[in-house]
Amino acid sequence: MKQSILDIGHFERKVIYFVQKNYQLFFFIIITILALLMRNNLRYFQSGDYVYSLKPWTDYLEAHGGFLGLKSLESNYNMPYLYILAFITYLPSSTLAKIKLVSIIFDFITAFLVMIIVKKLIKPSKSSLIPYLAYAITLFIPTLVLNGTVWGQCDIIYTCFILLSIYFFLEKKYVGTFIAYGIALAFKLQAIFVLPVYIFMYFKEKKFSILNFLWIPIVDFILYIPAWILGKPLAEIFDPYLMQIGQYKSLVLNYSNLYSLLPDNYDFFATAGLFLSVSMLIMFYSLLIKNNTKIDEKNYITIFLITIMLCVYFLPSMHERYMFAADVISVIYLFLYPNRIFVPFTIWFINFNAYLPAIYGFGPIFDFKIMSILYLGLLVFLIWDLMRNMINKPESALIRKKLSYQ
């Protein structure tokens, strides 16, 4: 029987078979291309932070010999990021493109880390698309796209190293855990929000020496040596930490937390708020320590998430970008607890609601007071749900959950 021109041919069958056999790779490539195209389309926006801080700093470094300009540059950003700004002065292209390219590169590295962490925790079948979906969702979180590609900010860098630290912890490579965390802290002081988790790990797990914590200041010191060699006084090297602590004299800046519900009286509430924050962390970790139930790796992801949320909700002088690491960690949470899908989406919406006025002067969509109450409700739920899961986790439920990812 003569074959019609419309019948599928041998070559087409081979192509279809190849695509079906390698559909994970094709999915990964297509998502990567789409994420790149979207970022390329959005990267032309110039934020106030870029115009008044990032570009002048980079222009100053370029005019004063790149790395040599670090000695006299006045900036409230930590030295590791200023090294990056100095490095890009030697590269072609516009300052805007180079600054945003740095954040975009870390977007993809972070998404890859999320993918391999999800793969390790849920242990899907080899043919599962679940880890690749985690990669895709990470790349399209609204605040992640806005933070680096639009705003030109670099919160993705410290978050990337926090994710790397979590991965090393899951692999029981504790030296790597603390080195990666030390790098995160060297880039941004906000990485200190997760320090209580590592302290808790030490007491709860009893699997690594307290000496591992020394890697944190050692890494920071090593990263600051180049600036010191170039002539930057040590006091000025560490100034950004102090500037970030006391820079803002408002209880909350463009965000939805406890202080959205209070008068903006910094002198009256700030110190009390600091004591309240520490007290909330102590109470939360006391509940965990008192509970003799073994904490599994999945619980630690929730603990990371709750700890960041507690800090940002109760500490004074927080603003919209300080919850950034929670945006990314919530992707992992989503795949560990798919029946809690409202948790990450609520976190993303709360933060997205705050980004709009900060970047575009538009909004917020919902009043910060309303979002503050929503945030508090979500935080209470997460703590209650964590404690409930730790106290009562039937084996049959775990088996069903694992099978659902096969």
CSV table of C-alpha atoms in Angstrom, one decimal:
chain,number,residue,atom,x,y,z
A,1,MET,CA,0.0,0.0,0.0
A,2,LYS,CA,1.4,3.3,-1.0
A,3,GLN,CA,2.2,5.7,1.9
A,4,SER,CA,0.5,9.1,1.9
A,5,ILE,CA,2.6,12.2,2.2
A,6,LEU,CA,0.5,13.0,5.3
A,7,ASP,CA,1.5,9.8,7.0
A,8,ILE,CA,4.1,10.0,9.7
A,9,GLY,CA,7.6,9.0,8.5
A,10,HIS,CA,10.4,7.1,10.0
A,11,PHE,CA,12.4,10.2,10.7
A,12,GLU,CA,9.5,11.9,12.5
A,13,ARG,CA,9.0,8.8,14.6
A,14,LYS,CA,12.6,9.0,15.7
A,15,VAL,CA,12.3,12.7,16.5
A,16,ILE,CA,9.1,12.1,18.6
A,17,TYR,CA,10.8,9.2,20.4
A,18,PHE,CA,13.9,11.3,21.1
A,19,VAL,CA,11.7,14.2,22.5
A,20,GLN,CA,9.7,11.8,24.7
A,21,LYS,CA,12.8,10.1,26.0
A,22,ASN,CA,14.4,13.4,26.8
A,23,TYR,CA,11.4,15.4,27.8
A,24,GLN,CA,12.9,16.5,31.1
A,25,LEU,CA,15.9,18.0,29.2
A,26,PHE,CA,13.6,19.7,26.7
A,27,PHE,CA,11.4,21.1,29.5
A,28,PHE,CA,14.5,22.5,31.2
A,29,ILE,CA,15.9,24.1,28.1
A,30,ILE,CA,12.5,25.6,27.1
A,31,ILE,CA,11.9,27.1,30.6
A,32,THR,CA,15.4,28.5,30.7
A,33,ILE,CA,15.0,30.2,27.3
A,34,LEU,CA,11.6,31.6,28.2
A,35,ALA,CA,13.0,32.9,31.6
A,36,LEU,CA,15.9,34.5,29.7
A,37,LEU,CA,13.7,36.1,27.1
A,38,MET,CA,11.4,37.6,29.8
A,39,ARG,CA,14.3,39.0,31.7
A,40,ASN,CA,15.8,40.5,28.6
A,41,ASN,CA,12.5,42.2,28.0
A,42,LEU,CA,12.3,43.7,31.5
A,43,ARG,CA,15.9,44.6,32.1
A,44,TYR,CA,15.8,48.1,30.7
A,45,PHE,CA,13.9,49.6,33.7
A,46,GLN,CA,16.0,52.0,35.8
A,47,SER,CA,15.1,52.0,39.4
A,48,GLY,CA,15.9,54.8,41.9
A,49,ASP,CA,18.4,52.5,43.6
A,50,TYR,CA,20.2,52.0,40.3
A,51,VAL,CA,20.1,55.7,39.3
A,52,TYR,CA,21.2,57.1,42.7
A,53,SER,CA,23.4,54.3,44.1
A,54,LEU,CA,24.4,51.4,41.9
A,55,LYS,CA,25.3,53.4,38.8
A,56,PRO,CA,27.2,56.2,40.6
A,57,TRP,CA,29.2,53.5,42.6
A,58,THR,CA,30.1,51.6,39.4
A,59,ASP,CA,30.9,54.8,37.5
A,60,TYR,CA,33.2,55.9,40.4
A,61,LEU,CA,35.0,52.6,40.4
A,62,GLU,CA,35.5,52.7,36.6
A,63,ALA,CA,36.8,56.2,36.8
A,64,HIS,CA,39.3,55.2,39.6
A,65,GLY,CA,40.8,52.1,38.1
A,66,GLY,CA,38.2,49.4,38.9
A,67,PHE,CA,39.4,47.5,42.0
A,68,LEU,CA,41.7,50.4,42.9
A,69,GLY,CA,38.7,52.6,43.4
A,70,LEU,CA,37.4,50.4,46.3
A,71,LYS,CA,39.8,52.2,48.6
A,72,SER,CA,37.9,55.5,48.4
A,73,LEU,CA,34.4,54.4,47.4
A,74,GLU,CA,31.7,55.3,49.9
A,75,SER,CA,28.9,52.8,49.9
A,76,ASN,CA,26.5,51.1,52.3
A,77,TYR,CA,26.9,47.7,50.4
A,78,ASN,CA,29.2,45.0,51.7
A,79,MET,CA,32.6,44.5,50.0
A,80,PRO,CA,31.9,41.2,48.2
A,81,TYR,CA,29.2,42.9,46.1
A,82,LEU,CA,31.5,45.9,45.5
A,83,TYR,CA,34.1,43.4,44.2
A,84,ILE,CA,31.5,42.4,41.6
A,85,LEU,CA,30.8,46.0,40.7
A,86,ALA,CA,34.6,46.6,40.3
A,87,PHE,CA,35.0,43.5,38.2
A,88,ILE,CA,32.2,44.4,35.7
A,89,THR,CA,33.9,47.8,35.0
A,90,TYR,CA,36.4,45.9,33.0
A,91,LEU,CA,33.7,44.3,30.8
A,92,PRO,CA,32.0,45.8,27.7
A,93,SER,CA,28.3,46.7,27.6
A,94,SER,CA,26.2,49.2,29.6
A,95,THR,CA,26.4,49.5,33.4
A,96,LEU,CA,22.7,48.7,33.6
A,97,ALA,CA,23.1,45.5,31.6
A,98,LYS,CA,26.1,44.3,33.5
A,99,ILE,CA,24.6,44.9,37.0
A,100,LYS,CA,21.4,43.1,36.1
A,101,LEU,CA,23.3,40.3,34.4
A,102,VAL,CA,25.0,39.5,37.7
A,103,SER,CA,21.6,39.0,39.4
A,104,ILE,CA,20.2,37.1,36.5
A,105,ILE,CA,23.0,34.6,36.6
A,106,PHE,CA,22.4,34.0,40.3
A,107,ASP,CA,18.6,33.6,39.5
A,108,PHE,CA,19.4,30.5,37.5
A,109,ILE,CA,22.0,29.2,39.9
A,110,THR,CA,19.5,29.5,42.7
A,111,ALA,CA,16.7,27.9,40.7
A,112,PHE,CA,19.1,25.0,40.0
A,113,LEU,CA,19.8,24.6,43.7
A,114,VAL,CA,16.1,24.6,44.5
A,115,MET,CA,15.7,21.9,41.9
A,116,ILE,CA,18.3,19.6,43.4
A,117,ILE,CA,17.1,20.2,47.0
A,118,VAL,CA,13.6,19.3,46.0
A,119,LYS,CA,14.9,16.2,44.2
A,120,LYS,CA,16.8,15.1,47.3
A,121,LEU,CA,14.0,15.7,49.7
A,122,ILE,CA,11.1,14.1,47.8
A,123,LYS,CA,13.1,11.4,46.0
A,124,PRO,CA,10.9,11.3,42.9
A,125,SER,CA,11.2,8.6,40.2
A,126,LYS,CA,13.9,9.2,37.6
A,127,SER,CA,11.3,10.1,35.0
A,128,SER,CA,9.5,12.6,37.3
A,129,LEU,CA,9.2,16.2,36.2
A,130,ILE,CA,8.7,17.5,39.8
A,131,PRO,CA,12.2,18.8,40.4
A,132,TYR,CA,12.2,20.6,37.0
A,133,LEU,CA,8.9,22.2,37.9
A,134,ALA,CA,10.5,23.6,41.0
A,135,TYR,CA,13.3,25.0,38.8
A,136,ALA,CA,10.6,26.6,36.6
A,137,ILE,CA,8.5,28.1,39.4
A,138,THR,CA,11.6,29.6,41.1
A,139,LEU,CA,12.5,31.4,37.9
A,140,PHE,CA,9.1,32.9,37.6
A,141,ILE,CA,8.4,34.0,41.2
A,142,PRO,CA,7.2,37.6,40.7
A,143,THR,CA,9.5,39.1,43.4
A,144,LEU,CA,12.5,37.2,42.1
A,145,VAL,CA,12.0,38.6,38.6
A,146,LEU,CA,11.4,42.1,40.0
A,147,ASN,CA,14.2,42.1,42.5
A,148,GLY,CA,17.1,41.6,40.1
A,149,THR,CA,15.9,42.0,36.5
A,150,VAL,CA,13.8,45.1,37.1
A,151,TRP,CA,15.0,46.7,40.4
A,152,GLY,CA,18.7,45.8,39.8
A,153,GLN,CA,19.0,44.5,43.4
A,154,CYS,CA,21.3,41.7,44.5
A,155,ASP,CA,19.3,39.8,47.2
A,156,ILE,CA,19.4,36.7,45.1
A,157,ILE,CA,23.2,36.4,45.8
A,158,TYR,CA,23.0,35.9,49.5
A,159,THR,CA,19.9,33.8,49.1
A,160,CYS,CA,21.8,31.6,46.6
A,161,PHE,CA,24.4,30.9,49.2
A,162,ILE,CA,21.8,30.2,51.9
A,163,LEU,CA,20.3,27.6,49.5
A,164,LEU,CA,23.8,26.2,48.9
A,165,SER,CA,24.3,26.0,52.7
A,166,ILE,CA,21.0,24.1,53.1
A,167,TYR,CA,22.0,21.7,50.4
A,168,PHE,CA,25.4,21.0,52.1
A,169,PHE,CA,23.5,20.4,55.4
A,170,LEU,CA,21.2,17.9,53.7
A,171,GLU,CA,24.3,16.2,52.3
A,172,LYS,CA,25.8,16.2,55.8
A,173,LYS,CA,28.8,18.3,54.6
A,174,TYR,CA,28.9,20.6,57.6
A,175,VAL,CA,32.1,22.5,56.7
A,176,GLY,CA,30.5,23.4,53.3
A,177,THR,CA,27.3,24.4,55.2
A,178,PHE,CA,29.0,27.0,57.3
A,179,ILE,CA,31.4,28.2,54.6
A,180,ALA,CA,28.4,28.8,52.3
A,181,TYR,CA,26.5,30.5,55.1
A,182,GLY,CA,29.5,32.7,55.8
A,183,ILE,CA,29.6,33.9,52.2
A,184,ALA,CA,25.8,34.7,52.4
A,185,LEU,CA,26.4,36.8,55.5
A,186,ALA,CA,29.3,38.5,53.9
A,187,PHE,CA,27.1,39.7,51.1
A,188,LYS,CA,24.1,40.7,53.1
A,189,LEU,CA,23.4,41.2,56.8
A,190,GLN,CA,19.9,39.9,56.2
A,191,ALA,CA,21.4,36.4,56.1
A,192,ILE,CA,21.6,36.6,59.9
A,193,PHE,CA,17.8,35.9,60.0
A,194,VAL,CA,18.6,32.2,59.5
A,195,LEU,CA,21.5,32.0,62.0
A,196,PRO,CA,19.1,30.7,64.8
A,197,VAL,CA,18.4,27.7,62.6
A,198,TYR,CA,22.0,26.7,62.5
A,199,ILE,CA,22.3,27.1,66.3
A,200,PHE,CA,19.3,25.0,66.7
A,201,MET,CA,20.7,22.3,64.3
A,202,TYR,CA,23.8,22.1,66.5
A,203,PHE,CA,21.9,21.4,69.7
A,204,LYS,CA,19.2,19.2,68.1
A,205,GLU,CA,21.3,17.1,65.7
A,206,LYS,CA,24.5,16.8,67.8
A,207,LYS,CA,26.3,15.7,64.5
A,208,PHE,CA,28.8,18.5,64.1
A,209,SER,CA,31.3,20.4,66.3
A,210,ILE,CA,30.6,23.9,67.5
A,211,LEU,CA,34.0,24.8,65.9
A,212,ASN,CA,32.2,24.7,62.5
A,213,PHE,CA,30.7,28.1,63.4
A,214,LEU,CA,34.2,29.6,63.3
A,215,TRP,CA,34.0,29.2,59.5
A,216,ILE,CA,31.5,32.1,59.4
A,217,PRO,CA,33.9,34.8,60.6
A,218,ILE,CA,36.9,33.1,58.9
A,219,VAL,CA,35.1,33.3,55.5
A,220,ASP,CA,34.1,36.9,56.1
A,221,PHE,CA,37.6,37.8,57.1
A,222,ILE,CA,39.1,36.1,54.0
A,223,LEU,CA,36.6,37.9,51.7
A,224,TYR,CA,37.6,41.3,53.2
A,225,ILE,CA,41.3,40.8,52.9
A,226,PRO,CA,41.5,42.0,49.2
A,227,ALA,CA,39.8,45.3,50.2
A,228,TRP,CA,42.2,45.7,53.1
A,229,ILE,CA,45.2,45.0,50.8
A,230,LEU,CA,43.9,47.6,48.4
A,231,GLY,CA,44.0,50.2,51.2
A,232,LYS,CA,40.5,50.2,52.6
A,233,PRO,CA,40.6,50.8,56.4
A,234,LEU,CA,39.1,47.9,58.4
A,235,ALA,CA,36.7,50.2,60.1
A,236,GLU,CA,35.2,51.3,56.7
A,237,ILE,CA,35.1,47.7,55.5
A,238,PHE,CA,32.7,46.8,58.4
A,239,ASP,CA,30.8,50.1,58.3
A,240,PRO,CA,28.1,48.7,56.0
A,241,TYR,CA,27.0,46.3,58.7
A,242,LEU,CA,26.6,49.1,61.2
A,243,MET,CA,25.0,51.4,58.6
A,244,GLN,CA,22.4,48.7,57.7
A,245,ILE,CA,21.5,48.3,61.4
A,246,GLY,CA,21.0,52.0,62.1
A,247,GLN,CA,20.3,53.4,58.6
A,248,TYR,CA,16.5,53.6,58.8
A,249,LYS,CA,14.7,55.4,61.7
A,250,SER,CA,11.2,54.2,60.7
A,251,LEU,CA,9.5,51.2,62.3
A,252,VAL,CA,8.7,49.7,58.9
A,253,LEU,CA,9.5,50.8,55.3
A,254,ASN,CA,7.0,49.9,52.7
A,255,TYR,CA,6.0,46.5,54.1
A,256,SER,CA,3.4,44.6,56.0
A,257,ASN,CA,4.5,43.6,59.4
A,258,LEU,CA,3.6,44.2,63.1
A,259,TYR,CA,4.6,47.9,62.8
A,260,SER,CA,2.1,48.5,60.0
A,261,LEU,CA,-0.5,48.4,62.8
A,262,LEU,CA,1.3,50.9,65.0
A,263,PRO,CA,2.1,54.6,64.9
A,264,ASP,CA,5.5,55.2,63.3
A,265,ASN,CA,7.2,56.2,66.6
A,266,TYR,CA,10.7,54.7,66.2
A,267,ASP,CA,12.1,56.0,69.4
A,268,PHE,CA,9.3,54.6,71.4
A,269,PHE,CA,8.8,51.2,69.8
A,270,ALA,CA,12.1,50.2,68.3
A,271,THR,CA,13.9,48.9,71.4
A,272,ALA,CA,10.8,47.1,72.6
A,273,GLY,CA,10.4,45.6,69.2
A,274,LEU,CA,13.9,44.2,69.3
A,275,PHE,CA,13.2,42.5,72.6
A,276,LEU,CA,9.9,41.2,71.3
A,277,SER,CA,11.6,39.7,68.3
A,278,VAL,CA,14.2,37.9,70.4
A,279,SER,CA,11.5,36.7,72.7
A,280,MET,CA,9.4,35.3,69.8
A,281,LEU,CA,12.4,33.4,68.5
A,282,ILE,CA,13.2,32.0,71.9
A,283,MET,CA,9.6,30.9,72.4
A,284,PHE,CA,9.5,29.2,69.0
A,285,TYR,CA,12.8,27.4,69.4
A,286,SER,CA,11.8,26.4,73.0
A,287,LEU,CA,8.8,24.6,71.6
A,288,LEU,CA,11.0,22.8,69.1
A,289,ILE,CA,13.6,21.8,71.8
A,290,LYS,CA,11.0,20.7,74.3
A,291,ASN,CA,9.5,18.4,71.6
A,292,ASN,CA,11.6,15.3,71.7
A,293,THR,CA,10.4,14.1,68.3
A,294,LYS,CA,13.1,13.7,65.7
A,295,ILE,CA,13.1,16.6,63.3
A,296,ASP,CA,13.4,15.4,59.7
A,297,GLU,CA,14.9,17.2,56.8
A,298,LYS,CA,11.6,18.4,55.5
A,299,ASN,CA,10.8,20.0,58.9
A,300,TYR,CA,14.0,22.0,58.7
A,301,ILE,CA,12.8,23.7,55.5
A,302,THR,CA,9.7,24.8,57.4
A,303,ILE,CA,11.8,26.0,60.3
A,304,PHE,CA,14.0,28.1,57.9
A,305,LEU,CA,10.8,29.6,56.5
A,306,ILE,CA,9.2,30.4,59.9
A,307,THR,CA,12.4,31.8,61.3
A,308,ILE,CA,12.8,34.3,58.4
A,309,MET,CA,9.1,35.3,58.7
A,310,LEU,CA,9.4,35.8,62.5
A,311,CYS,CA,12.4,38.1,62.1
A,312,VAL,CA,10.8,40.2,59.3
A,313,TYR,CA,7.4,40.4,61.1
A,314,PHE,CA,8.7,41.4,64.6
A,315,LEU,CA,12.0,43.3,64.0
A,316,PRO,CA,11.7,47.1,63.5
A,317,SER,CA,13.0,48.8,60.4
A,318,MET,CA,12.2,46.0,58.0
A,319,HIS,CA,11.3,46.7,54.4
A,320,GLU,CA,10.0,44.8,51.3
A,321,ARG,CA,13.2,43.0,50.2
A,322,TYR,CA,14.0,41.5,53.6
A,323,MET,CA,11.6,38.5,53.0
A,324,PHE,CA,13.3,37.6,49.8
A,325,ALA,CA,14.9,34.4,51.0
A,326,ALA,CA,11.5,33.2,52.2
A,327,ASP,CA,10.2,33.7,48.6
A,328,VAL,CA,12.7,31.2,47.3
A,329,ILE,CA,12.5,28.7,50.2
A,330,SER,CA,8.7,28.6,49.9
A,331,VAL,CA,9.2,27.0,46.5
A,332,ILE,CA,10.8,24.0,48.3
A,333,TYR,CA,8.0,24.1,50.9
A,334,LEU,CA,5.4,23.9,48.0
A,335,PHE,CA,6.7,20.6,46.7
A,336,LEU,CA,7.2,19.1,50.2
A,337,TYR,CA,3.6,20.0,51.2
A,338,PRO,CA,1.6,20.4,48.0
A,339,ASN,CA,-1.7,20.4,50.0
A,340,ARG,CA,-0.4,23.6,51.6
A,341,ILE,CA,-0.2,25.4,48.2
A,342,PHE,CA,-1.8,28.6,49.8
A,343,VAL,CA,1.3,29.1,51.9
A,344,PRO,CA,3.9,30.0,49.2
A,345,PHE,CA,1.3,31.8,47.1
A,346,THR,CA,0.3,34.0,50.1
A,347,ILE,CA,4.0,34.8,50.9
A,348,TRP,CA,4.6,35.7,47.2
A,349,PHE,CA,1.5,37.9,47.2
A,350,ILE,CA,2.4,39.7,50.5
A,351,ASN,CA,5.8,40.5,49.1
A,352,PHE,CA,4.7,41.4,45.6
A,353,ASN,CA,2.1,43.8,47.1
A,354,ALA,CA,5.0,45.6,48.7
A,355,TYR,CA,7.3,45.6,45.7
A,356,LEU,CA,4.9,47.5,43.5
A,357,PRO,CA,5.0,50.9,45.3
A,358,ALA,CA,8.8,50.5,46.0
A,359,ILE,CA,9.6,50.0,42.3
A,360,TYR,CA,6.9,51.7,40.4
A,361,GLY,CA,5.2,54.0,42.9
A,362,PHE,CA,2.0,52.1,42.3
A,363,GLY,CA,-0.3,50.6,44.9
A,364,PRO,CA,-0.1,48.7,47.2
A,365,ILE,CA,-3.0,46.6,45.9
A,366,PHE,CA,-4.1,45.9,49.5
A,367,ASP,CA,-3.5,48.1,52.5
A,368,PHE,CA,-0.4,47.1,54.5
A,369,LYS,CA,-2.5,46.8,57.6
A,370,ILE,CA,-4.7,44.1,56.0
A,371,MET,CA,-1.6,42.3,54.7
A,372,SER,CA,0.0,42.5,58.1
A,373,ILE,CA,-2.9,40.6,59.6
A,374,LEU,CA,-2.8,38.1,56.8
A,375,TYR,CA,1.0,37.6,57.4
A,376,LEU,CA,0.4,37.0,61.1
A,377,GLY,CA,-2.3,34.5,60.4
A,378,LEU,CA,0.0,32.6,58.0
A,379,LEU,CA,2.8,32.6,60.5
A,380,VAL,CA,0.6,31.2,63.3
A,381,PHE,CA,-0.6,28.5,60.9
A,382,LEU,CA,2.9,27.5,59.9
A,383,ILE,CA,4.0,27.2,63.5
A,384,TRP,CA,0.9,25.2,64.4
A,385,ASP,CA,1.2,23.0,61.4
A,386,LEU,CA,4.9,22.3,62.1
A,387,MET,CA,4.2,21.3,65.7
A,388,ARG,CA,1.2,19.1,64.7
A,389,ASN,CA,3.3,17.3,62.0
A,390,MET,CA,6.2,16.7,64.5
A,391,ILE,CA,3.9,15.4,67.2
A,392,ASN,CA,1.7,13.3,65.0
A,393,LYS,CA,3.1,12.0,61.7
A,394,PRO,CA,1.6,8.5,60.9
A,395,GLU,CA,3.9,6.3,58.8
A,396,SER,CA,1.1,5.6,56.3
A,397,ALA,CA,0.8,9.3,55.6
A,398,LEU,CA,4.5,9.5,54.7
A,399,ILE,CA,4.2,6.5,52.4
A,400,ARG,CA,1.2,8.0,50.6
A,401,LYS,CA,3.1,11.3,50.2
A,402,LYS,CA,6.1,9.6,48.8
A,403,LEU,CA,4.1,7.5,46.3
A,404,SER,CA,2.3,10.6,45.1
A,405,TYR,CA,5.6,11.8,43.6
A,406,GLN,CA,6.3,8.6,41.7
